[in-house]
Short mmCIF file of C-alpha atoms in Angstrom, two decimals:
data_model
loop_
_atom_site.label_atom_id
_atom_site.label_comp_id
_atom_site.label_asym_id
_atom_site.label_seq_id
_atom_site.Cartn_x
_atom_site.Cartn_y
_atom_site.Cartn_z
CA MET A 1176 -3.25 -12.96 -6.54
CA GLU A 1177 0.17 -12.04 -7.84
CA SER A 1178 3.10 -12.76 -5.60
CA GLU A 1179 4.36 -9.79 -3.70
CA ALA A 1180 7.44 -11.41 -2.19
CA ALA A 1181 10.71 -10.98 -4.03
CA PRO A 1182 11.02 -13.68 -6.68
CA GLY A 1183 13.92 -16.03 -7.14
CA SER A 1184 15.61 -18.01 -4.44
CA ALA A 1185 16.78 -16.26 -1.31
CA SER A 1186 20.46 -15.46 -1.55
CA GLN A 1187 22.81 -16.74 1.12
CA LEU A 1188 22.65 -13.28 2.63
CA ASP A 1189 19.08 -13.28 3.85
CA PRO A 1190 17.21 -15.79 5.98
CA THR A 1191 13.54 -16.20 5.21
CA ASN A 1192 10.68 -15.92 7.65
CA LEU A 1193 7.80 -18.26 8.34
CA TYR A 1194 6.20 -17.64 4.98
CA GLY A 1195 9.45 -17.93 3.04
CA GLU A 1196 9.58 -14.20 2.53
CA SER A 1197 12.82 -12.32 2.29
CA ASP A 1198 13.76 -9.51 4.64
CA VAL A 1199 12.84 -7.08 1.91
CA ALA A 1200 9.23 -8.23 1.95
CA THR A 1201 9.17 -8.31 5.74
CA ILE A 1202 10.32 -4.70 6.15
CA LYS A 1203 7.76 -3.70 3.56
CA GLN A 1204 4.97 -5.26 5.59
CA ALA A 1205 6.39 -3.83 8.82
CA LEU A 1206 6.37 -0.36 7.34
CA ILE A 1207 2.80 -0.71 6.12
CA ASN A 1208 1.76 -1.90 9.58
CA GLU A 1209 3.44 1.06 11.27
CA GLN A 1210 2.03 3.66 8.91
CA VAL A 1211 -1.51 2.41 9.13
CA CYS A 1212 -1.70 1.36 12.79
CA PRO A 1213 -2.81 3.89 15.42
CA GLU A 1214 -0.27 2.71 17.98
CA LEU A 1215 3.44 1.99 17.97
CA LEU A 1216 4.19 -1.67 17.33
CA GLN A 1217 7.13 -3.73 18.59
CA TYR A 1218 10.45 -2.57 17.16
CA GLN A 1219 11.82 -5.16 14.74
CA GLU A 1220 15.36 -5.03 16.05
CA ASP A 1221 16.66 -8.21 14.39
CA LEU A 1222 15.17 -7.34 11.05
CA VAL A 1223 16.63 -3.84 11.02
CA ASN A 1224 20.06 -5.04 12.14
CA ARG A 1225 20.13 -7.76 9.49
CA LEU A 1226 19.11 -5.31 6.79
CA GLU A 1227 21.72 -2.79 7.87
CA SER A 1228 24.48 -5.37 7.68
CA GLN A 1229 23.25 -6.61 4.30
CA ILE A 1230 23.17 -3.03 3.07
CA SER A 1231 26.77 -2.32 4.10
CA HIS A 1232 27.85 -5.66 2.65
CA GLN A 1233 26.21 -4.78 -0.65
CA GLU A 1234 27.72 -1.29 -0.59
CA ALA A 1235 31.17 -2.85 -0.31
CA ILE A 1236 30.43 -5.05 -3.32
CA ILE A 1237 29.29 -2.04 -5.33
CA LYS A 1238 32.47 -0.22 -4.43
CA ASP A 1239 34.52 -3.15 -5.70
CA LEU A 1240 32.62 -3.19 -8.96
CA ASN A 1241 33.43 0.48 -9.45
CA GLU A 1242 36.81 -0.38 -10.87
CA ASP A 1243 35.45 -2.52 -13.67
CA PRO A 1244 33.61 -0.65 -16.45
CA GLU A 1245 32.20 -3.90 -17.85
CA GLN A 1246 30.22 -4.39 -14.69
CA ASP A 1247 28.35 -1.13 -15.06
CA LEU A 1248 24.95 -2.71 -15.48
CA LEU A 1249 25.35 -5.05 -12.54
CA ARG A 1250 26.52 -2.20 -10.38
CA MET A 1251 23.50 -0.11 -11.35
CA ILE A 1252 21.13 -2.97 -10.61
CA TYR A 1253 22.62 -3.33 -7.13
CA THR A 1254 22.48 0.42 -6.58
CA VAL A 1255 18.83 0.70 -7.57
CA GLU A 1256 17.87 -2.17 -5.31
CA LEU A 1257 19.84 -0.65 -2.47
CA GLN A 1258 17.98 2.63 -2.89
CA ARG A 1259 14.68 0.81 -2.66
CA ILE A 1260 15.66 -1.00 0.50
CA LYS A 1261 17.01 2.14 2.14
CA TYR A 1262 13.75 3.88 1.28
CA SER A 1263 11.72 1.11 2.92
CA LEU A 1264 13.89 1.25 6.03
CA ARG A 1265 13.63 5.03 6.22
CA CYS A 1266 9.85 4.96 5.84
CA TYR A 1267 9.62 2.40 8.62
CA LEU A 1268 11.74 4.40 11.03
CA ARG A 1269 10.10 7.67 10.12
CA ALA A 1270 6.59 6.30 10.63
CA ARG A 1271 7.64 5.17 14.09
CA LEU A 1272 9.20 8.50 14.97
CA LYS A 1273 6.07 10.33 13.87
CA LYS A 1274 3.90 8.24 16.18
CA LEU A 1275 6.48 8.54 18.92
CA GLU A 1276 6.31 12.33 18.76
CA GLN A 1277 2.54 12.27 18.91
CA HIS A 1278 2.43 10.01 21.92
CA VAL A 1279 5.75 10.82 23.58
CA MET A 1280 4.45 11.16 27.11
CA HIS A 1281 2.47 7.96 26.89
CA CYS A 1282 5.40 6.00 25.49
CA LEU A 1283 7.72 7.10 28.26
CA ASP A 1284 5.13 6.61 30.96
CA ASP A 1285 3.83 3.14 30.13
CA PRO A 1286 6.46 0.40 30.53
CA ASN A 1287 4.61 -1.73 28.00
CA MET A 1288 4.99 0.92 25.32
CA LYS A 1289 8.55 1.76 26.32
CA ASP A 1290 9.44 -1.88 25.70
CA ARG A 1291 8.48 -1.53 22.08
CA LEU A 1292 11.03 1.18 21.40
CA SER A 1293 14.61 0.67 20.33
CA ASP A 1294 17.33 2.19 22.52
CA LYS A 1295 17.84 5.04 20.11
CA GLU A 1296 14.11 5.71 20.06
CA VAL A 1297 14.00 5.86 23.85
CA LYS A 1298 16.78 8.42 23.84
CA TYR A 1299 14.97 10.36 21.12
CA ALA A 1300 11.74 10.28 23.10
CA GLU A 1301 13.42 11.52 26.26
CA ASP A 1302 15.16 14.37 24.48
CA TYR A 1303 12.00 15.28 22.60
CA PHE A 1304 9.94 15.25 25.77
CA LEU A 1305 12.45 17.53 27.47
CA LEU A 1306 12.40 20.01 24.62
CA LEU A 1307 8.63 19.86 24.32
CA GLY A 1308 8.19 20.28 28.04
CA GLN A 1309 10.49 23.27 28.19
CA HIS A 1310 8.78 24.86 25.23
CA ILE A 1311 5.30 24.44 26.64
CA SER A 1312 6.35 25.46 30.14
CA THR A 1313 8.00 28.69 29.14
CA ASN A 1314 5.49 29.72 26.52
CA VAL A 1315 2.18 28.55 27.86
CA LEU A 1316 2.17 27.15 31.34
CA SER A 1317 4.02 30.04 32.96
CA ALA A 1318 1.06 32.24 32.02
CA MET A 1319 -1.54 29.89 33.45
CA PRO A 1320 -3.06 30.32 36.90
CA GLN A 1321 -1.28 28.50 39.71
CA ASP A 1322 -3.48 25.45 39.84
CA PHE A 1323 -3.14 24.72 36.15
CA LYS A 1324 0.62 24.88 35.67
CA GLY A 1325 1.29 21.19 35.47
CA LEU A 1326 2.68 19.62 32.32
CA LEU A 1327 1.27 16.22 33.03
CA ARG A 1328 -1.93 17.05 34.81
CA GLN A 1329 -4.67 19.32 33.65
CA SER A 1330 -5.00 20.85 37.07
CA SER A 1331 -3.82 20.25 40.57
CA VAL A 1332 -7.05 18.46 41.40
CA SER A 1333 -6.67 15.90 38.61
CA GLU A 1334 -6.28 12.42 39.96
CA ALA A 1335 -3.79 11.22 37.39
CA ASN A 1336 -1.60 12.27 34.50
CA ASP A 1337 -4.39 13.17 32.19
CA THR A 1338 -2.79 15.36 29.54
CA LEU A 1339 -1.11 12.30 28.11
CA ALA A 1340 -2.13 11.82 24.49
CA ARG A 1341 -2.93 8.14 24.32
CA PRO A 1342 -3.15 6.49 20.91
CA ASN A 1343 -6.74 5.97 19.83
CA LEU A 1344 -7.13 2.21 19.54
CA ASP A 1345 -10.71 2.51 18.38
CA LYS A 1346 -9.72 3.69 14.95
CA HIS A 1347 -10.75 1.50 12.06
CA VAL A 1348 -8.11 -0.19 9.97
CA PHE A 1349 -8.03 -2.39 6.89
CA CYS A 1350 -6.55 -5.81 7.41
CA ARG A 1351 -5.94 -9.13 5.69
CA VAL A 1352 -6.32 -12.42 7.52
CA LEU A 1353 -3.26 -14.63 7.11
CA GLU A 1354 -4.59 -17.78 8.76
CA ASP A 1355 -8.07 -18.94 9.68
CA GLN A 1356 -9.04 -17.49 13.03
CA GLY A 1357 -12.60 -18.70 13.31
CA SER A 1358 -14.93 -16.33 15.10
CA VAL A 1359 -13.38 -13.13 16.33
CA GLU A 1360 -15.09 -10.79 18.75
CA VAL A 1361 -15.28 -7.29 17.33
CA ASP A 1362 -17.52 -5.73 19.89
CA GLU A 1363 -17.99 -5.41 23.61
CA GLN A 1364 -21.50 -6.73 23.03
CA GLY A 1365 -19.98 -10.00 21.90
CA GLU A 1366 -20.68 -9.72 18.19
CA THR A 1367 -18.35 -11.94 16.25
CA VAL A 1368 -17.12 -12.11 12.70
CA ASP A 1369 -15.61 -15.07 10.89
CA PHE A 1370 -11.99 -14.52 9.99
CA SER A 1371 -10.99 -16.91 7.20
CA LYS A 1372 -7.70 -16.96 5.38
CA ASP A 1373 -7.26 -14.20 2.77
CA ASP A 1374 -10.33 -12.24 3.88
CA LEU A 1375 -10.02 -8.47 3.78
CA TYR A 1376 -11.78 -6.55 6.53
CA VAL A 1377 -12.24 -3.04 7.77
CA VAL A 1378 -12.47 -3.34 11.51
CA ARG A 1379 -11.79 -1.44 14.71
CA TYR A 1380 -8.14 -1.82 15.72
CA ARG A 1381 -8.71 -2.66 19.38
CA PRO A 1382 -10.27 -6.14 18.95
CA ILE A 1383 -7.58 -7.29 16.54
CA GLN A 1384 -4.67 -5.75 18.42
CA ASP A 1385 -3.36 -9.11 19.59
CA LEU A 1386 -3.89 -10.75 16.21
CA VAL A 1387 -1.75 -8.07 14.58
CA ARG A 1388 0.95 -8.39 17.21
CA ASP A 1389 1.17 -12.13 16.63
CA SER A 1390 1.03 -11.77 12.85
CA TRP A 1391 -2.18 -13.73 12.29
CA VAL A 1392 -3.54 -10.66 10.61
CA GLN A 1393 -1.65 -8.05 8.60
CA LEU A 1394 -2.65 -4.43 8.11
CA ILE A 1395 -3.02 -3.08 4.61
CA MET B 580 -2.57 6.66 8.93
CA GLN B 581 -2.39 6.87 5.21
CA LEU B 582 -0.29 5.37 2.44
CA SER B 583 0.46 7.59 -0.54
CA PRO B 584 -0.26 6.44 -4.11
CA GLU B 585 3.47 6.70 -4.79
CA GLN B 586 4.11 4.28 -1.97
CA LEU B 587 1.54 1.87 -3.38
CA GLU B 588 3.33 2.02 -6.70
CA PHE B 589 6.60 1.37 -4.89
CA PHE B 590 5.08 -1.75 -3.29
CA ALA B 591 3.61 -2.84 -6.62
CA GLU B 592 7.08 -2.77 -8.16
CA ASP B 593 7.91 -5.96 -6.29
CA VAL B 594 5.42 -7.90 -8.39
CA SER B 595 6.94 -10.50 -10.73
CA VAL B 596 6.89 -10.01 -14.48
CA LYS B 597 8.37 -11.95 -17.39
CA ILE B 598 11.10 -10.31 -19.40
CA ILE B 599 13.24 -11.26 -22.37
CA PRO B 600 16.72 -9.81 -21.86
CA ASN B 601 19.03 -8.97 -24.72
CA PHE B 602 22.21 -9.15 -22.68
CA SER B 603 24.12 -11.40 -20.36
CA LEU B 604 26.17 -10.62 -17.32
CA SER B 605 29.80 -11.53 -16.89
CA ARG B 606 30.73 -14.99 -15.72
CA ALA B 607 32.21 -13.52 -12.55
CA SER B 608 28.80 -13.38 -10.94
CA GLN B 609 27.47 -16.59 -12.51
CA GLY B 610 25.57 -14.38 -14.91
CA SER B 611 23.16 -13.39 -12.13
CA ALA B 612 22.57 -10.38 -9.95
CA HIS B 613 22.86 -11.30 -6.28
CA CYS B 614 20.60 -8.76 -4.70
CA ILE B 615 19.54 -8.52 -1.09
CA GLY B 616 16.00 -9.38 -2.11
CA GLY B 617 17.02 -12.45 -4.05
CA ASP B 618 19.12 -13.74 -6.94
CA TYR B 619 17.96 -12.62 -10.34
CA GLY B 620 19.28 -14.46 -13.35
CA PRO B 621 21.16 -15.86 -15.04
CA PHE B 622 20.51 -13.32 -17.74
CA GLN B 623 20.84 -14.81 -21.21
CA PRO B 624 19.87 -13.12 -24.47
CA ASN B 625 16.44 -14.24 -25.68
CA PHE B 626 15.81 -16.50 -22.70
CA PRO B 627 12.62 -15.44 -20.90
CA MET B 628 12.86 -15.10 -17.14
CA GLU B 629 11.04 -13.57 -14.20
CA VAL B 630 12.20 -10.51 -12.34
CA PRO B 631 10.49 -7.93 -10.09
CA LEU B 632 8.75 -5.11 -11.91
CA TRP B 633 11.22 -2.45 -10.72
CA LEU B 634 14.08 -4.34 -12.31
CA ALA B 635 12.10 -5.00 -15.48
CA LEU B 636 11.27 -1.31 -15.83
CA TYR B 637 14.87 -0.30 -15.17
CA LEU B 638 16.25 -2.71 -17.74
CA HIS B 639 13.58 -1.74 -20.24
CA ARG B 640 14.37 1.95 -19.82
CA HIS B 641 17.98 1.19 -20.69
CA LYS B 642 16.87 -0.91 -23.65
CA LYS B 643 18.16 -4.11 -22.16
CA CYS B 644 15.01 -6.19 -22.34
CA ARG B 645 11.46 -6.60 -23.56
CA ILE B 646 8.71 -6.91 -20.99
CA GLU B 647 5.94 -9.44 -21.58
CA ALA B 648 2.51 -8.22 -20.58
CA PRO B 649 1.16 -10.37 -17.72
CA ASP B 650 -1.49 -12.97 -18.60
CA TRP B 651 -4.25 -11.15 -16.76
CA MET B 652 -3.67 -8.14 -19.02
CA SER B 653 -4.47 -9.95 -22.25
CA ILE B 654 -7.49 -8.58 -24.09
CA ASP B 655 -9.48 -11.78 -23.53
CA SER B 656 -8.73 -11.87 -19.82
CA LEU B 657 -9.64 -8.25 -19.31
CA GLN B 658 -12.78 -8.60 -21.39
CA GLY B 659 -13.87 -11.60 -19.33
CA LEU B 660 -13.11 -9.75 -16.11
CA TYR B 661 -15.10 -6.75 -17.22
CA GLU B 662 -18.11 -8.83 -18.13
CA GLN B 663 -18.05 -10.75 -14.87
CA GLU B 664 -17.69 -7.52 -12.94
CA ARG B 665 -20.78 -6.09 -14.62
CA LEU B 666 -22.76 -9.30 -14.38
CA ILE B 667 -22.30 -10.01 -10.70
CA ALA B 668 -23.42 -6.92 -8.81
CA ALA B 669 -22.71 -8.18 -5.33
CA GLY B 670 -19.06 -8.50 -4.45
CA PHE B 671 -15.97 -8.01 -6.55
CA GLN B 672 -14.17 -10.26 -9.00
CA PRO B 673 -10.78 -11.63 -8.04
CA ILE B 674 -8.19 -9.37 -9.56
CA PRO B 675 -4.46 -8.88 -8.95
CA TYR B 676 -4.00 -6.84 -5.80
CA HIS B 677 -1.90 -4.19 -7.53
CA TYR B 678 -3.71 -4.24 -10.86
CA ILE B 679 -4.10 -0.47 -11.06
CA GLU B 680 -0.45 0.30 -10.26
CA VAL B 681 1.00 -2.44 -12.47
CA SER B 682 -1.22 -1.60 -15.44
CA ARG B 683 -0.41 2.09 -15.10
CA LEU B 684 3.34 1.47 -15.03
CA LEU B 685 3.29 -0.93 -17.95
CA LEU B 686 0.94 1.14 -20.08
CA MET B 687 3.04 4.21 -19.47
CA PHE B 688 6.57 2.87 -19.69
CA ALA B 689 6.37 -0.37 -21.66
CA LYS B 690 3.98 0.36 -24.49
CA ASP B 691 5.79 -2.04 -26.79
CA SER B 692 4.72 -4.93 -24.56
CA PHE B 693 1.19 -4.61 -25.91
CA GLY B 694 1.77 -4.09 -29.60
CA ASN B 695 -1.46 -3.39 -31.40
CA SER B 696 -3.66 -4.12 -28.42
CA PHE B 697 -2.30 -1.14 -26.50
CA HIS B 698 -5.33 1.12 -26.86
CA ARG B 699 -7.86 -1.62 -26.32
CA THR B 700 -5.98 -2.78 -23.20
CA ARG B 701 -5.90 0.70 -21.76
CA GLU B 702 -9.56 1.16 -22.50
CA LEU B 703 -10.52 -2.12 -20.84
CA VAL B 704 -8.54 -1.41 -17.68
CA GLU B 705 -10.28 1.97 -17.43
CA MET B 706 -13.68 0.35 -17.86
CA ILE B 707 -12.96 -2.23 -15.19
CA ARG B 708 -11.79 0.50 -12.83
CA LYS B 709 -14.99 2.47 -13.40
CA VAL B 710 -17.30 -0.47 -12.79
CA ARG B 711 -15.52 -1.41 -9.60
CA PHE B 712 -15.49 2.12 -8.27
CA ASN B 713 -19.19 2.46 -8.95
CA LYS B 714 -19.79 -0.65 -6.92
CA ILE B 715 -17.65 0.74 -4.11
CA ASP B 716 -19.59 3.99 -4.18
CA SER B 717 -22.95 2.29 -3.86
CA GLY B 718 -21.53 0.07 -1.13
CA LEU B 719 -20.38 3.11 0.84
CA GLN B 720 -23.78 4.73 0.56
CA ILE B 721 -25.43 2.01 2.61
CA LEU B 722 -23.12 2.56 5.57
CA GLN B 723 -25.34 3.13 8.55
CA GLY B 724 -23.40 2.60 11.70
CA PRO B 725 -20.27 1.14 13.21
CA MET B 726 -19.75 -2.22 11.59
CA THR B 727 -17.05 -4.59 10.47
CA VAL B 728 -17.12 -4.96 6.71
CA LYS B 729 -15.72 -7.69 4.51
CA LEU B 730 -13.85 -6.31 1.51
CA ASN B 731 -12.59 -9.35 -0.34
CA ASN B 732 -11.04 -8.85 -3.75
CA LEU B 733 -10.58 -5.12 -3.46
CA SER B 734 -7.27 -3.89 -4.79
CA ALA B 735 -4.60 -1.85 -3.03
CA MET B 736 -5.32 1.42 -4.78
CA GLU B 737 -9.08 1.10 -4.31
CA LEU B 738 -8.67 0.44 -0.59
CA ASN B 739 -6.30 3.35 -0.19
CA THR B 740 -8.64 5.73 -1.99
CA ILE B 741 -11.61 4.98 0.23
CA ARG B 742 -9.55 4.67 3.39
CA PRO B 743 -9.94 8.25 4.70
CA PHE B 744 -13.67 8.39 4.10
CA PHE B 745 -14.55 4.83 5.00
CA ALA B 746 -12.41 4.46 8.10
CA GLY B 747 -13.19 8.01 9.14
CA ALA B 748 -16.93 7.48 8.84
CA LEU B 749 -16.75 4.25 10.80
CA ASP B 750 -14.67 6.00 13.47
CA GLN B 751 -17.31 8.71 13.80
CA PHE B 752 -20.14 6.19 13.95
CA TRP B 753 -18.30 4.37 16.68
CA LYS B 754 -17.68 7.58 18.64
CA LEU B 755 -21.34 8.52 18.40
CA ALA B 756 -22.43 5.06 19.44
CA GLN B 757 -20.31 5.33 22.59
CA MET B 758 -21.91 8.53 23.77
CA GLU B 759 -24.85 7.84 26.06
CA GLU B 760 -25.60 11.47 26.74
CA PRO B 761 -24.02 14.68 25.56
CA GLN B 762 -20.91 15.38 27.66
CA GLU B 763 -20.95 18.70 29.44
CA LEU B 764 -17.86 20.71 30.17
CA SER B 765 -17.54 20.69 33.91
CA LEU B 766 -15.09 22.31 36.27
CA GLN B 767 -15.56 19.70 38.94
CA PRO B 768 -13.58 16.51 38.53
CA SER B 769 -16.17 13.92 37.54
CA ALA B 770 -15.57 10.22 37.69
CA THR B 771 -16.25 9.45 34.03
CA TYR B 772 -14.64 6.10 33.39
CA THR B 773 -14.26 5.05 29.77
CA GLN B 774 -15.83 1.70 29.03
CA GLY B 775 -14.81 -0.03 32.23
CA SER B 776 -11.14 0.08 31.21
CA ALA B 777 -8.42 0.60 33.78
CA GLU B 778 -7.68 4.13 32.60
CA PRO B 779 -7.80 6.88 35.22
CA PRO B 780 -10.75 9.27 35.16
CA VAL B 781 -10.12 11.97 32.60
CA ARG B 782 -12.04 15.17 32.67
CA GLN B 783 -13.66 15.52 29.30
CA LEU B 784 -12.54 18.57 27.42
CA ARG B 785 -14.87 19.61 24.69
CA ARG B 786 -12.73 18.08 21.96
CA GLY B 787 -12.92 14.61 23.41
CA VAL B 788 -10.31 11.84 23.34
CA ALA B 789 -7.04 12.65 21.59
CA ALA B 790 -7.29 11.31 18.10
#
């Protein structure tokens, strides 16, 4: 299988992760995971911060090269690469925001989920929830009968906040096994499947949730 | 939940290819490009080296290098792959994960990398694609219920193409398998717990769980 990590040695700028992959490859995998996974995953704060500082560092270098017409080609190479990295970063953040908007009430409600958001995302979620709530209240709920006016509960006799849109963890996803995991339970009935290194599977997300979180399995 | 084909091509552009540059960079940067993703170089005229596909395509477009077709895209390799694919009906032959994207990019933008074998190469890649997709089709037809399926040796584009149907069908099978009896819309709060999880009782609306 052809290598997908960036070739060449890692420059002094970027540390490499467990598999010797550069930050560029890591953000790529993170973005694939976010786009394909039904739920919001842990925000990769360190990775994003490192990339942002590398980006501004590189932008300064490009600016310096601007003065020298002989360095045109080099400058263009740096610029193209920068565009690619910014695109990856944007896709990552946008995929997260999209899921955040779908599940905003759940993310704010559940401390587990709230933990996975960056500070800016929490602020975004709160603002979005406020706007959404106002919109629904004025346009829809004000016209509903008294017992059904709640934003969070379907009716006043509901026992809990049940209008929350929870992510559907039973969706099927494609994944690649990064390390041998032996038998993995994929079913409440106890059916197991052998996860060996480099296997590709289509499987329900819920049973492999922890494997994804700990990076034993990557989504594709 | 979906990746676009353009995104797959974007990911494929990180694959390594061999190029033969016809330029060199100034000594100020040791003749190399120090990118965030890695150091590429030093670039020396007529010295073959490896760079990511995006860089190779960029340099080629500006007439700064020649791209060497990857080994797996030689006529012999592709021919062998095609024959194996046809011979062994169960399972798929090992093939580069981004073979469709890489071959498309090279055949479209770097025709000179193939010389006279250009048409034959394009033809062979098409044939391999067809055989593999036929196998996928017949595999999908025997789907019967919620199951975990092993998909070794499928490529990125193939997976992405069948993703909506395949994953969607499995999702539906799963949903159907969970329903013991048809749910009725009721105005009384009913204690319908989902699967023994700790979630609070939710009155089932007709459309079911939020997707």
